[in-house]
Coordinates of C-alpha atoms and ligand atoms in Angstrom, one line a residue:
M1452 CA 42.0 12.1 15.1
D1453 CA 41.4 12.5 18.8
A1454 CA 37.7 11.5 19.4
R1455 CA 37.3 14.8 21.3
F1456 CA 37.9 16.7 18.2
A1457 CA 35.9 14.6 15.8
A1458 CA 32.7 16.2 14.5
E1459 CA 29.9 15.6 16.9
S1460 CA 27.2 13.3 15.6
Q1461 CA 23.8 14.7 15.0
V1462 CA 20.4 13.1 15.6
T1463 CA 17.1 13.8 13.9
V1464 CA 14.2 13.6 16.2
T1465 CA 10.5 13.5 15.4
T1466 CA 8.2 14.1 18.4
T1467 CA 4.8 15.5 19.3
V1468 CA 5.2 18.7 21.3
N1469 CA 2.1 20.3 22.7
G1470 CA 0.0 18.4 20.2
E1471 CA 2.1 19.3 17.1
L1472 CA 4.4 16.9 15.3
R1473 CA 7.9 18.5 15.2
T1474 CA 11.1 17.3 13.6
F1475 CA 14.5 18.8 14.4
T1476 CA 18.2 17.9 14.2
A1477 CA 20.5 18.5 17.1
P1478 CA 23.8 17.3 18.5
A1479 CA 23.5 13.8 19.9
H1480 CA 24.2 15.0 23.5
R1481 CA 21.5 17.6 23.4
T1482 CA 19.1 17.4 26.4
L1483 CA 15.4 17.6 26.1
L1484 CA 15.6 20.9 28.0
D1485 CA 18.0 22.4 25.6
A1486 CA 16.2 21.1 22.5
L1487 CA 12.9 22.6 23.7
R1488 CA 14.6 26.0 24.3
N1489 CA 17.0 26.1 21.4
E1490 CA 15.7 23.9 18.6
L1491 CA 12.0 24.4 19.2
G1492 CA 12.0 27.9 20.7
L1493 CA 9.9 27.0 23.7
T1494 CA 11.6 29.0 26.4
G1495 CA 8.9 28.8 29.0
T1496 CA 10.7 25.7 30.4
K1497 CA 13.5 27.1 32.6
S1498 CA 17.1 26.0 32.9
S1499 CA 18.7 26.2 36.3
C1500 CA 20.7 23.5 37.9
T1501 CA 20.8 21.3 34.8
E1502 CA 21.4 18.2 37.0
G1503 CA 18.0 17.1 38.2
E1504 CA 18.0 19.0 41.5
C1505 CA 15.7 21.9 41.2
G1506 CA 12.6 21.0 39.0
A1507 CA 12.7 24.3 37.0
C1508 CA 12.8 22.3 33.8
T1509 CA 9.8 20.0 34.5
V1510 CA 7.7 19.0 31.5
L1511 CA 5.4 16.1 30.9
L1512 CA 6.9 13.2 28.8
D1513 CA 4.2 10.7 27.8
G1514 CA 2.1 12.2 30.5
K1515 CA 4.6 11.9 33.3
A1516 CA 6.4 14.8 35.0
V1517 CA 10.2 14.6 34.3
N1518 CA 13.2 16.8 34.7
S1519 CA 13.9 17.6 31.1
C1520 CA 17.6 18.4 31.8
L1521 CA 18.1 14.7 32.6
V1522 CA 16.5 13.4 29.3
L1523 CA 18.3 13.3 26.0
A1524 CA 16.5 14.9 23.1
A1525 CA 16.9 11.7 21.2
E1526 CA 14.7 9.9 23.8
M1527 CA 11.9 12.2 22.7
D1528 CA 11.7 10.5 19.3
G1529 CA 8.3 9.0 18.8
H1530 CA 7.1 10.3 22.2
E1531 CA 4.9 13.1 23.4
V1532 CA 6.0 16.2 25.3
V1533 CA 3.8 18.8 27.0
T1534 CA 5.4 22.1 28.2
I1535 CA 4.2 25.1 30.1
E1536 CA 3.3 26.8 26.8
S1537 CA 0.5 24.2 26.3
V1538 CA -0.8 24.5 29.8
S1539 CA -1.1 28.3 29.3
R1540 CA -2.3 28.2 25.7
D1541 CA -5.7 29.6 26.5
G1542 CA -4.4 32.2 29.0
V1543 CA -3.8 32.2 32.7
T1544 CA -5.1 29.0 34.3
D1545 CA -7.0 28.6 37.5
L1546 CA -3.8 27.2 39.1
Q1547 CA -1.8 30.2 37.9
E1548 CA -4.4 32.5 39.2
A1549 CA -4.3 30.8 42.6
L1550 CA -0.5 31.1 42.7
L1551 CA -0.8 34.8 42.0
K1552 CA -3.5 35.3 44.5
E1553 CA -1.5 33.5 47.2
G1554 CA 1.5 35.6 46.5
A1555 CA 3.5 32.6 45.5
V1556 CA 5.0 34.2 42.4
Q1557 CA 8.0 36.2 43.7
C1558 CA 10.8 36.2 41.1
G1559 CA 8.7 33.7 39.1
F1560 CA 11.6 31.6 37.8
C1561 CA 10.5 28.4 39.4
I1562 CA 6.8 28.8 38.6
P1563 CA 6.6 27.0 35.2
G1564 CA 8.2 23.9 36.7
Q1565 CA 5.9 24.2 39.8
V1566 CA 2.9 24.4 37.5
M1567 CA 3.9 21.4 35.5
S1568 CA 4.5 19.3 38.7
A1569 CA 1.2 20.5 40.3
E1570 CA -0.8 19.8 37.1
Y1571 CA 0.7 16.3 37.0
L1572 CA -0.3 15.8 40.7
L1573 CA -3.8 17.1 40.2
S1574 CA -4.3 15.0 37.1
H1575 CA -3.9 11.7 39.0
T1576 CA -4.8 12.9 42.6
P1577 CA -7.6 15.5 42.2
E1578 CA -7.9 16.0 46.0
P1579 CA -4.4 15.7 47.4
T1580 CA -3.7 16.2 51.1
V1581 CA -1.1 18.8 52.2
E1582 CA 1.3 15.9 52.8
E1583 CA 0.7 14.6 49.3
I1584 CA 1.2 18.0 47.8
R1585 CA 4.5 18.5 49.8
S1586 CA 5.7 15.1 48.7
A1587 CA 4.7 15.6 45.0
M1588 CA 6.3 19.0 44.9
S1589 CA 9.5 18.1 46.8
G1590 CA 11.5 18.1 43.6
N1591 CA 10.6 21.7 42.8
L1592 CA 12.8 24.2 44.6
C1593 CA 11.9 27.8 45.1
R1594 CA 14.7 30.2 45.9
C1595 CA 12.1 32.7 47.1
A1596 CA 10.8 30.2 49.6
S1597 CA 7.2 30.4 48.5
Y1598 CA 6.6 26.8 49.5
N1599 CA 3.6 27.3 51.8
R1600 CA 2.0 29.7 49.3
I1601 CA 2.5 27.2 46.5
V1602 CA 0.9 24.4 48.6
N1603 CA -2.1 26.8 49.5
A1604 CA -2.5 27.6 45.8
I1605 CA -2.6 23.9 44.8
L1606 CA -5.1 23.2 47.6
A1607 CA -7.3 26.0 46.5
T1608 CA -7.2 24.9 42.9
S1609 CA -8.0 21.3 43.9
K1610 CA -11.0 22.5 45.9
K1611 CA -12.3 24.7 43.1
R1612 CA -11.9 22.0 40.4
V1613 CA -13.6 19.4 42.5
S1614 CA -16.5 21.7 43.4
T1615 CA -17.0 22.8 39.8
G1616 CA -16.4 19.4 38.3
E1617 CA -13.5 20.8 36.1
Ligands
LIG132 S1 17.3 22.4 35.5 FE1 16.5 20.4 35.5 S2 16.2 19.9 37.6 FE2 17.2 21.8 37.6
LIG133 S1 9.3 32.4 43.0 FE1 11.4 32.8 42.8 S2 12.3 30.9 42.7 FE2 10.3 30.5 43.2

């Protein structure tokens, strides 16, 4: 039989997602992005370009921000994933409040990915400069061109967290 018509192999993956151990079976070619949205029902992570260009699908994999459309679900096995659902578990965060206050949330589609990248930046650079923010966020595109507002929101969040010791 032509390999193209052979039954596609499946993989079973066990991974920690947002602090919970999850096991699922999916086609071997499934991306982390599609597994989160389809197999695990976590649709907060957005799918847009699906080729690593826009950052809409950003999640944390073992603590590092990655484009989940470029990672195979099988690569999650034994690893830890954090999505926007975890960040917002206790309600709107200070960063999300700042994004709203700055008017950065226009259509909102890019915002989950922006939040994940910004949280990753602030986790290892609590007081970033504007240049560091622009560099760290350069992989997250915004079709509504809220770039300056997003930078301002990250700066405001950084200042607030540093001043309150959060
Ligand atoms: S959907 Fe993954 S980078 Fe655009
Ligand atoms: S707010 Fe619309 S794409 Fe960023």
